[in-house]
Amino acid sequence: MAVRILTPAVGKAIRSLARLRGGGSAFPGKVVESIDRGFLARTLGQLPYGVVLVSGTNGKTTTTRIVASMLSALGLRVFTNPTGSNFTRGVVSALIDQVDMRGRLDADIAVLELDEAYAVHFVEQVKPRYCLLLNVMRDQLDRFGEIDTTARLLGKAAAATTGVLVLNREDSRVSGLSRLAPWSTEKQYFGLSDDLVSFFPSDDDMHEEASQGVRVSDTHGVLGDVVLTKVDGHTSTYLIDDQEYSKTLRLEGVYNLYNAAAALTLVRAVMRDVNKARNTFIGTERMLDALAAVTPAFGRGETVTVGKTPVEMILVKNPMGFRLALKSFPAAGCQTMIVINDQYADGRDMSWLWDVDFSSLAGEGAAMVSGVRADDMALRLAYDQVEVAAVDADIERAVKAFLQVKPEQPHHIYCTYTAMLTVRQVLSQITDVEDVGL
C-alpha cells in the first residue's frame, strides 16, 4: 500500500531527472513497472469508458491520433500515449506525466497505440474495452519472424477485448481474428469498395501468395460498418449504414483516408456507448466534422516550411506503405530525398526495399539519398533507372544540402523511423517543428 501511495511522486521525480539528463522518455515507466506492477491496470481501471487499443503493422500512429482527436472534439477527456511510446513502459511513463500525486487520471477514456508484440504484454494487465486491428504486413521480420507470427500476436489482443473488436475486412489474417474474440464481444469491420481494393494491396497480393482467407463480405455478407468508396484528392467518400458521406480531410496520403475509415468505425462504437450513458445524441455528421479537423501525425505527410519551401516528411516502414506513399505524393515538380536507417526501431532487414516500385521517381530522379543504408538505397534506385544526384550518409549534412536544391519547389523526404527522428531534429534547428513528446 505504501508503494502505491508513493508511486506517482517517485515516477514524477524520475521523469524530471531523466529530462534534465536527456534520458529516454520510457525510463520512468521502466522504474515504475519494477516497483509497482499494478500501477498500469490500477490507473487505467479508473476510466469510465475504459481503454481503446490500436495495433497492427501499418497506420497505428495516424489512426490513434485520429481516434483520440475525434473523441476529444466530441467532448471526451482523452488520455493517449505520444508517438514513440507504444511499449507498455512508454504508456506507464505517459501516465506518470498525467496523474496527480494521488494517482488520479483526469480522463474519460484512454486511446493507446501498442506495438504488436507489446500489445500482448499490455492485455495481460489491462483488458481493452475496444480494440482496433489494422493489418499485418511483412514489417521488421527480424523482430517477429514470419508474418503469421505477427497475426498470432494480434490475436492475443483480439481475445482480450471485452466490448467491441474492429477489424480490417480486406486483410484476411486480421478479419480471421474475429474467431478468437469472446462470444460476447461485438465484431465490427471497416473496408473498401470493390474498385478500391486493388489500390490497397494486402501482403499476399504483394507477394503473389495464396491468400490465407477471403474477404469477410464474400463469406458472411458483412458490408463493413464503414466502407471507403471513393477518393478524390483529400476528399473521401464513406458508405455508412447504406448512406454515402463525402468529406474533405486534412490528412495527407490516400492510405490515411483508409485509416480514417478504421478510426471512424471505432469512434462510432465508442460514441454509441457514450450517447447511451449520457443520454445524448452525437450522430455521424458530427463525427465526420471531427474527422475533417484532424491534422497529420508525426511523419505521416507532416509538413513544415523552410523559408518558402514546403517540406513534407513521410514515414516508410514496409513495401505497401512506401508504394502508397509514392502514389500519394507525386514526384513531378518536386524534389525527393530518401533516408534509410537500419536500427532496431527501423528493422534490421532492409531487403523489403526491393519489393517497392520506384519507377515513379524516374522522371525527376532523387536529389539526395542518406542514412546508414544510403548506398544500398542508391543501388536499389539505380535498378529502377532513378537517377540519384547525391549520396551522403550523414543525415544532418544531407538534409541541409537537400534544402538548397531548387527551394522554389516542394520537397519530399521519405524516412525510416530513426531517420525521421534525426531529420526532424535537423529541421527543428532551422524552422518550427511540432513537439510530439519524444
PDB file of N, CA, C and O in Angstrom, residues 37 60 75 77 89 98 174 207 235 275 299 344 358 385 428 431 435:
ATOM      1  N   ARG A  37       3.956  -3.037 -10.029  1.00  0.00           N
ATOM      2  CA  ARG A  37       3.465  -3.670 -11.257  1.00  0.00           C
ATOM      3  C   ARG A  37       1.966  -3.468 -11.463  1.00  0.00           C
ATOM      4  O   ARG A  37       1.465  -3.655 -12.567  1.00  0.00           O
ATOM      5  N   LYS A  60      -0.676   2.616 -37.227  1.00  0.00           N
ATOM      6  CA  LYS A  60      -1.064   2.738 -35.818  1.00  0.00           C
ATOM      7  C   LYS A  60      -1.055   4.179 -35.329  1.00  0.00           C
ATOM      8  O   LYS A  60      -1.996   4.634 -34.683  1.00  0.00           O
ATOM      9  N   GLY A  75     -16.169  15.752 -27.133  1.00  0.00           N
ATOM     10  CA  GLY A  75     -16.479  16.055 -25.740  1.00  0.00           C
ATOM     11  C   GLY A  75     -15.923  15.121 -24.696  1.00  0.00           C
ATOM     12  O   GLY A  75     -16.241  15.271 -23.514  1.00  0.00           O
ATOM     13  N   ARG A  77     -12.740  13.521 -22.438  1.00  0.00           N
ATOM     14  CA  ARG A  77     -11.379  13.780 -21.967  1.00  0.00           C
ATOM     15  C   ARG A  77     -10.557  12.529 -22.284  1.00  0.00           C
ATOM     16  O   ARG A  77     -10.852  11.447 -21.767  1.00  0.00           O
ATOM     17  N   ARG A  89       5.950   0.188 -21.085  1.00  0.00           N
ATOM     18  CA  ARG A  89       6.639   1.138 -20.205  1.00  0.00           C
ATOM     19  C   ARG A  89       6.508   2.561 -20.722  1.00  0.00           C
ATOM     20  O   ARG A  89       6.528   3.516 -19.947  1.00  0.00           O
ATOM     21  N   GLN A  98       0.647  12.430 -16.435  1.00  0.00           N
ATOM     22  CA  GLN A  98      -0.727  12.920 -16.410  1.00  0.00           C
ATOM     23  C   GLN A  98      -1.441  12.750 -15.068  1.00  0.00           C
ATOM     24  O   GLN A  98      -2.384  13.484 -14.785  1.00  0.00           O
ATOM     25  N   VAL A 174      -6.292 -10.504 -40.513  1.00  0.00           N
ATOM     26  CA  VAL A 174      -6.903  -9.690 -39.462  1.00  0.00           C
ATOM     27  C   VAL A 174      -8.377 -10.048 -39.284  1.00  0.00           C
ATOM     28  O   VAL A 174      -8.851 -10.269 -38.169  1.00  0.00           O
ATOM     29  N   HIS A 207       3.007 -10.264 -52.596  1.00  0.00           N
ATOM     30  CA  HIS A 207       3.983 -11.338 -52.731  1.00  0.00           C
ATOM     31  C   HIS A 207       3.460 -12.511 -53.550  1.00  0.00           C
ATOM     32  O   HIS A 207       4.071 -13.562 -53.605  1.00  0.00           O
ATOM     33  N   THR A 235     -10.483  14.509 -50.599  1.00  0.00           N
ATOM     34  CA  THR A 235     -11.893  14.216 -50.332  1.00  0.00           C
ATOM     35  C   THR A 235     -12.145  12.719 -50.412  1.00  0.00           C
ATOM     36  O   THR A 235     -11.763  12.062 -51.381  1.00  0.00           O
ATOM     37  N   ASN A 275     -23.283   8.014 -25.894  1.00  0.00           N
ATOM     38  CA  ASN A 275     -24.640   8.551 -26.056  1.00  0.00           C
ATOM     39  C   ASN A 275     -25.620   7.862 -25.104  1.00  0.00           C
ATOM     40  O   ASN A 275     -26.478   8.510 -24.488  1.00  0.00           O
ATOM     41  N   GLY A 299       5.330  12.517 -39.011  1.00  0.00           N
ATOM     42  CA  GLY A 299       5.911  11.827 -40.145  1.00  0.00           C
ATOM     43  C   GLY A 299       4.931  11.238 -41.131  1.00  0.00           C
ATOM     44  O   GLY A 299       5.334  10.548 -42.058  1.00  0.00           O
ATOM     45  N   TYR A 344      17.315  -0.829 -34.680  1.00  0.00           N
ATOM     46  CA  TYR A 344      16.314  -1.790 -34.196  1.00  0.00           C
ATOM     47  C   TYR A 344      14.897  -1.297 -34.463  1.00  0.00           C
ATOM     48  O   TYR A 344      14.023  -2.057 -34.898  1.00  0.00           O
ATOM     49  N   PHE A 358       9.958   1.874 -57.554  1.00  0.00           N
ATOM     50  CA  PHE A 358      10.395   3.270 -57.510  1.00  0.00           C
ATOM     51  C   PHE A 358      10.356   3.948 -58.876  1.00  0.00           C
ATOM     52  O   PHE A 358      10.855   5.065 -59.024  1.00  0.00           O
ATOM     53  N   GLN A 385      16.153   2.628 -62.631  1.00  0.00           N
ATOM     54  CA  GLN A 385      16.587   3.718 -63.515  1.00  0.00           C
ATOM     55  C   GLN A 385      16.203   5.092 -62.953  1.00  0.00           C
ATOM     56  O   GLN A 385      15.800   5.997 -63.681  1.00  0.00           O
ATOM     57  N   SER A 428      14.269  21.160 -36.993  1.00  0.00           N
ATOM     58  CA  SER A 428      13.890  21.994 -35.844  1.00  0.00           C
ATOM     59  C   SER A 428      14.930  23.067 -35.546  1.00  0.00           C
ATOM     60  O   SER A 428      14.629  24.058 -34.876  1.00  0.00           O
ATOM     61  N   THR A 431      13.635  25.639 -38.567  1.00  0.00           N
ATOM     62  CA  THR A 431      12.258  26.146 -38.623  1.00  0.00           C
ATOM     63  C   THR A 431      11.447  25.532 -37.491  1.00  0.00           C
ATOM     64  O   THR A 431      11.952  24.710 -36.723  1.00  0.00           O
ATOM     65  N   ASP A 435       6.353  19.700 -31.527  1.00  0.00           N
ATOM     66  CA  ASP A 435       6.861  18.839 -30.461  1.00  0.00           C
ATOM     67  C   ASP A 435       5.868  17.706 -30.254  1.00  0.00           C
ATOM     68  O   ASP A 435       4.728  17.940 -29.862  1.00  0.00           O
TER      69      ASP A 435
END
